[in-house]
Amino acid sequence: MTNSERLSENPAWGGAGKHAWFSHNRLGMFIHWGLYALGARHEWLKNREELTDEHYQRYFDNFDPDLYDPKEWARRARLAGMKYVVVTTKHHEGFCLWDSKVTDYKAPNTPCGKDLLTPLVEAFRAEGLKIGFYYSLLDWHHPDFPIDLHHPLRNHPEAKALNAGRNVANYAAYMREQVRELLTGFGRVDIIWFDFSYPGPAREYRGLPGKGRADWQSERLVELARELQPEIIINNRLDLPPGTLPDITTPEQYTPRVAPALASQGVLWEACHTFSGSWGYHRDEDSWKSPEQIIQLLIDSVALGGNLLMNVGPTGRGTFDARAIEALEVYQNWMAVNARAIYGAGPSELPAPAGCRYTQRGNRLYLHVYNWPYRHIHIEGIADRIAYVQFLHDASEIHWVTHTRDVDPNVGVMVPEGIVMLELPVRRPDVTV
Ligand code: FHN
C-alpha cells in the first residue's frame, strides 16, 4: 500500500468515508450567542454570579439584536476560509435561538420576536458552509434540570428545597424533543456538538445529588441523531458506554502534542479555541491571541491531522465586534495565499525541522517556518542544510537557493507575523507519496 493510499485510510484524513469532508475542510467557525451576550461578561455569567432566574430575566426581557445580520456573519466566515459553522442553538442558560415548541424560553418570545436560527442556517449554507449545531446538556433554566455542582443555585440557601421534585428523566425527554426539532427542522445538519456530560460516577455537591452517566440517557440521544441524520458527525461530549467511539474528539483550548487516539485507534479530532479568553461575548476580556498564535493553532492542528474550530462571540446587538473581525481578517489574509497547505492537507511522515511544521497534501510538502528569520533550516531526510527553499512548479527535485527575500508570490510568503509557508515537491527514493 503506497503512502498516499495509507494516508487516505488514516482517520486523520477522514478516510474515504462519509466524514471525509470534515478532514478536508480543516477550519470551522464556532459561534457562542445567547442572552449572556447582553451581559457582555462570559457565557457562564449566570453561574459565576449565581444569578436567580428572576435576576437573569432582565437579559431575556431586553434581548433585541437589532443589528443581527447572519449574511454578514456567514460572509466573514467564508472570507476567513472557514468551511463549517457550529452555533450554540442552546447553551447552558437554557435559552433557545430557534422557535422550539417545548419551551417558552426562546428568541421569538423576547423583544427580538423571531427565530434566529433559520436565517443563520440559510445564510451559512448559501455561503457554502456545512452546518453544525451545538446543544447544551446543561440547562440552568429548565425546572427539571437538577441543581448540581455547576448550577447557578448550587449555593442558594434554599437549594435543596428548590431541587426537590426535579425529575431528570423529564429533562432527558425534553432534550430528546429539542434534538428532534433541531435535526428535523433545518434540513441537513452535518454536526451535532453536544456539551457536556459529567463522565464517571455522580458527584454530590453540598448534599445536592450529582448526575451520572444514566441520567443523560446519552445512548438515546445518539440513536435519535443517527436515525434522523444518518450522515451526521457526533462529538465526544456525551457520556457514552465504554468502548463507544464518537465520530470526533474535541480537545479544548489546547493543541494535542500527538494525534489523539481512542481505543488505540486514530480518531478524527477538532481542537476548539477562543480568540479571547471567553466563548461568549466579553467586552472587557483583554487576553486575545496574537495573529501568529491563531495561525500557528491552525497549522499545528493540520500538521497533527486535526481540525480547528475557532470561536466568535457575537454581541448582544448581533454584531461581530472589531476584535473578532480583526482576527477573522488575519485568517482571511493568510488563507488567501496558504489555503493549499490546509485544505485536504494533513500530517507528513517526514520529521519537521526544529521550529517548523510540515503539512502535506499528496506529494506536496508544506514547510511552515515558525522560527523565522532563522536563515538555515536543516531538513532531515530530504537534503542538507538549506538557506531557503524556492518552490519550482512541478519540479521533480528541490533546488536549494541562498536566502532571498524576493520570494515568488505564488509560494512561500512572509505573513505579517513571520510564519513563512513554502511548498515543496517531495521526492525521496524511499517514499512514494
Ligand atoms: O461550559 C462550556 C463552555 O461555555 C463552552 O461552550 C465550551 C466550548 O467547548 N464547552 C464547555 C466547557 O468545556
PDB file of N, CA and C in Angstrom, residues 12 20 23 25 39-40 42 50-51 61 90 96 109-110 177 179 186 193 207 230 274 286 304 325 334 369 374:
ATOM      1  N   ALA A  12      -6.917  10.461  10.371  1.00  0.00           N
ATOM      2  CA  ALA A  12      -6.523  11.878  10.380  1.00  0.00           C
ATOM      3  C   ALA A  12      -6.951  12.545   9.078  1.00  0.00           C
ATOM      4  N   ALA A  20     -15.248  12.380   5.211  1.00  0.00           N
ATOM      5  CA  ALA A  20     -14.045  12.891   4.540  1.00  0.00           C
ATOM      6  C   ALA A  20     -14.108  14.411   4.399  1.00  0.00           C
ATOM      7  N   SER A  23     -12.421  16.274   7.439  1.00  0.00           N
ATOM      8  CA  SER A  23     -10.952  16.385   7.469  1.00  0.00           C
ATOM      9  C   SER A  23     -10.449  17.251   6.342  1.00  0.00           C
ATOM     10  N   ASN A  25     -11.818  19.898   5.141  1.00  0.00           N
ATOM     11  CA  ASN A  25     -12.102  21.321   5.324  1.00  0.00           C
ATOM     12  C   ASN A  25     -11.287  21.997   6.403  1.00  0.00           C
ATOM     13  N   GLY A  39     -25.136  40.399  28.659  1.00  0.00           N
ATOM     14  CA  GLY A  39     -24.388  40.630  29.898  1.00  0.00           C
ATOM     15  C   GLY A  39     -22.952  41.012  29.619  1.00  0.00           C
ATOM     16  N   ALA A  40     -22.475  40.613  28.394  1.00  0.00           N
ATOM     17  CA  ALA A  40     -21.163  41.065  27.897  1.00  0.00           C
ATOM     18  C   ALA A  40     -20.013  40.714  28.843  1.00  0.00           C
ATOM     19  N   HIS A  42     -19.032  36.941  29.583  1.00  0.00           N
ATOM     20  CA  HIS A  42     -18.819  35.494  29.614  1.00  0.00           C
ATOM     21  C   HIS A  42     -20.124  34.722  29.598  1.00  0.00           C
ATOM     22  N   GLU A  50     -23.958  33.466  40.250  1.00  0.00           N
ATOM     23  CA  GLU A  50     -25.011  32.744  40.978  1.00  0.00           C
ATOM     24  C   GLU A  50     -26.346  33.490  40.911  1.00  0.00           C
ATOM     25  N   LEU A  51     -26.716  33.836  39.680  1.00  0.00           N
ATOM     26  CA  LEU A  51     -27.934  34.619  39.471  1.00  0.00           C
ATOM     27  C   LEU A  51     -29.171  33.727  39.472  1.00  0.00           C
ATOM     28  N   ASP A  61     -35.727  39.880  28.838  1.00  0.00           N
ATOM     29  CA  ASP A  61     -36.686  40.972  28.601  1.00  0.00           C
ATOM     30  C   ASP A  61     -36.105  42.065  27.700  1.00  0.00           C
ATOM     31  N   LYS A  90     -28.568  26.242  21.858  1.00  0.00           N
ATOM     32  CA  LYS A  90     -28.942  26.429  23.273  1.00  0.00           C
ATOM     33  C   LYS A  90     -27.694  26.196  24.093  1.00  0.00           C
ATOM     34  N   CYS A  96     -33.135  29.320  23.916  1.00  0.00           N
ATOM     35  CA  CYS A  96     -33.083  28.701  22.583  1.00  0.00           C
ATOM     36  C   CYS A  96     -33.139  29.761  21.489  1.00  0.00           C
ATOM     37  N   ASN A 109     -39.857  34.787  21.757  1.00  0.00           N
ATOM     38  CA  ASN A 109     -40.629  35.361  22.873  1.00  0.00           C
ATOM     39  C   ASN A 109     -39.938  36.563  23.531  1.00  0.00           C
ATOM     40  N   THR A 110     -38.785  36.918  22.997  1.00  0.00           N
ATOM     41  CA  THR A 110     -38.092  38.116  23.520  1.00  0.00           C
ATOM     42  C   THR A 110     -38.485  39.305  22.629  1.00  0.00           C
ATOM     43  N   GLU A 177     -36.659  15.794  22.697  1.00  0.00           N
ATOM     44  CA  GLU A 177     -37.624  16.549  21.889  1.00  0.00           C
ATOM     45  C   GLU A 177     -36.927  17.706  21.163  1.00  0.00           C
ATOM     46  N   VAL A 179     -33.683  17.980  20.440  1.00  0.00           N
ATOM     47  CA  VAL A 179     -32.761  17.454  19.424  1.00  0.00           C
ATOM     48  C   VAL A 179     -33.557  17.006  18.203  1.00  0.00           C
ATOM     49  N   PHE A 186     -34.328  21.853  10.020  1.00  0.00           N
ATOM     50  CA  PHE A 186     -33.372  22.772   9.376  1.00  0.00           C
ATOM     51  C   PHE A 186     -32.625  22.112   8.214  1.00  0.00           C
ATOM     52  N   TRP A 193     -23.117  18.938  18.152  1.00  0.00           N
ATOM     53  CA  TRP A 193     -21.996  19.161  19.065  1.00  0.00           C
ATOM     54  C   TRP A 193     -22.550  19.247  20.498  1.00  0.00           C
ATOM     55  N   GLY A 207     -24.691  18.147  49.537  1.00  0.00           N
ATOM     56  CA  GLY A 207     -25.967  17.485  49.771  1.00  0.00           C
ATOM     57  C   GLY A 207     -26.866  17.490  48.558  1.00  0.00           C
ATOM     58  N   PRO A 230     -28.534  10.399   9.313  1.00  0.00           N
ATOM     59  CA  PRO A 230     -27.578   9.278   9.275  1.00  0.00           C
ATOM     60  C   PRO A 230     -26.145   9.692   8.956  1.00  0.00           C
ATOM     61  N   THR A 274     -10.879  29.764  21.625  1.00  0.00           N
ATOM     62  CA  THR A 274     -11.427  31.122  21.552  1.00  0.00           C
ATOM     63  C   THR A 274     -10.334  32.059  21.043  1.00  0.00           C
ATOM     64  N   ASP A 286      -9.364  40.889  27.836  1.00  0.00           N
ATOM     65  CA  ASP A 286      -8.271  41.500  27.068  1.00  0.00           C
ATOM     66  C   ASP A 286      -7.181  40.509  26.701  1.00  0.00           C
ATOM     67  N   LEU A 304      -0.991  17.791  12.692  1.00  0.00           N
ATOM     68  CA  LEU A 304      -1.230  16.589  13.504  1.00  0.00           C
ATOM     69  C   LEU A 304      -2.446  15.819  12.998  1.00  0.00           C
ATOM     70  N   ILE A 325     -13.509  40.692  14.222  1.00  0.00           N
ATOM     71  CA  ILE A 325     -13.329  40.938  12.778  1.00  0.00           C
ATOM     72  C   ILE A 325     -11.849  41.003  12.438  1.00  0.00           C
ATOM     73  N   TRP A 334      -4.151  35.205   5.458  1.00  0.00           N
ATOM     74  CA  TRP A 334      -3.214  34.079   5.408  1.00  0.00           C
ATOM     75  C   TRP A 334      -3.757  32.973   4.508  1.00  0.00           C
ATOM     76  N   VAL A 369       7.495  27.831   8.624  1.00  0.00           N
ATOM     77  CA  VAL A 369       8.675  28.208   9.400  1.00  0.00           C
ATOM     78  C   VAL A 369       8.248  29.141  10.529  1.00  0.00           C
ATOM     79  N   TYR A 374      15.250  32.647  11.132  1.00  0.00           N
ATOM     80  CA  TYR A 374      16.427  31.765  11.023  1.00  0.00           C
ATOM     81  C   TYR A 374      16.782  31.619   9.543  1.00  0.00           C
TER      82      TYR A 374
END
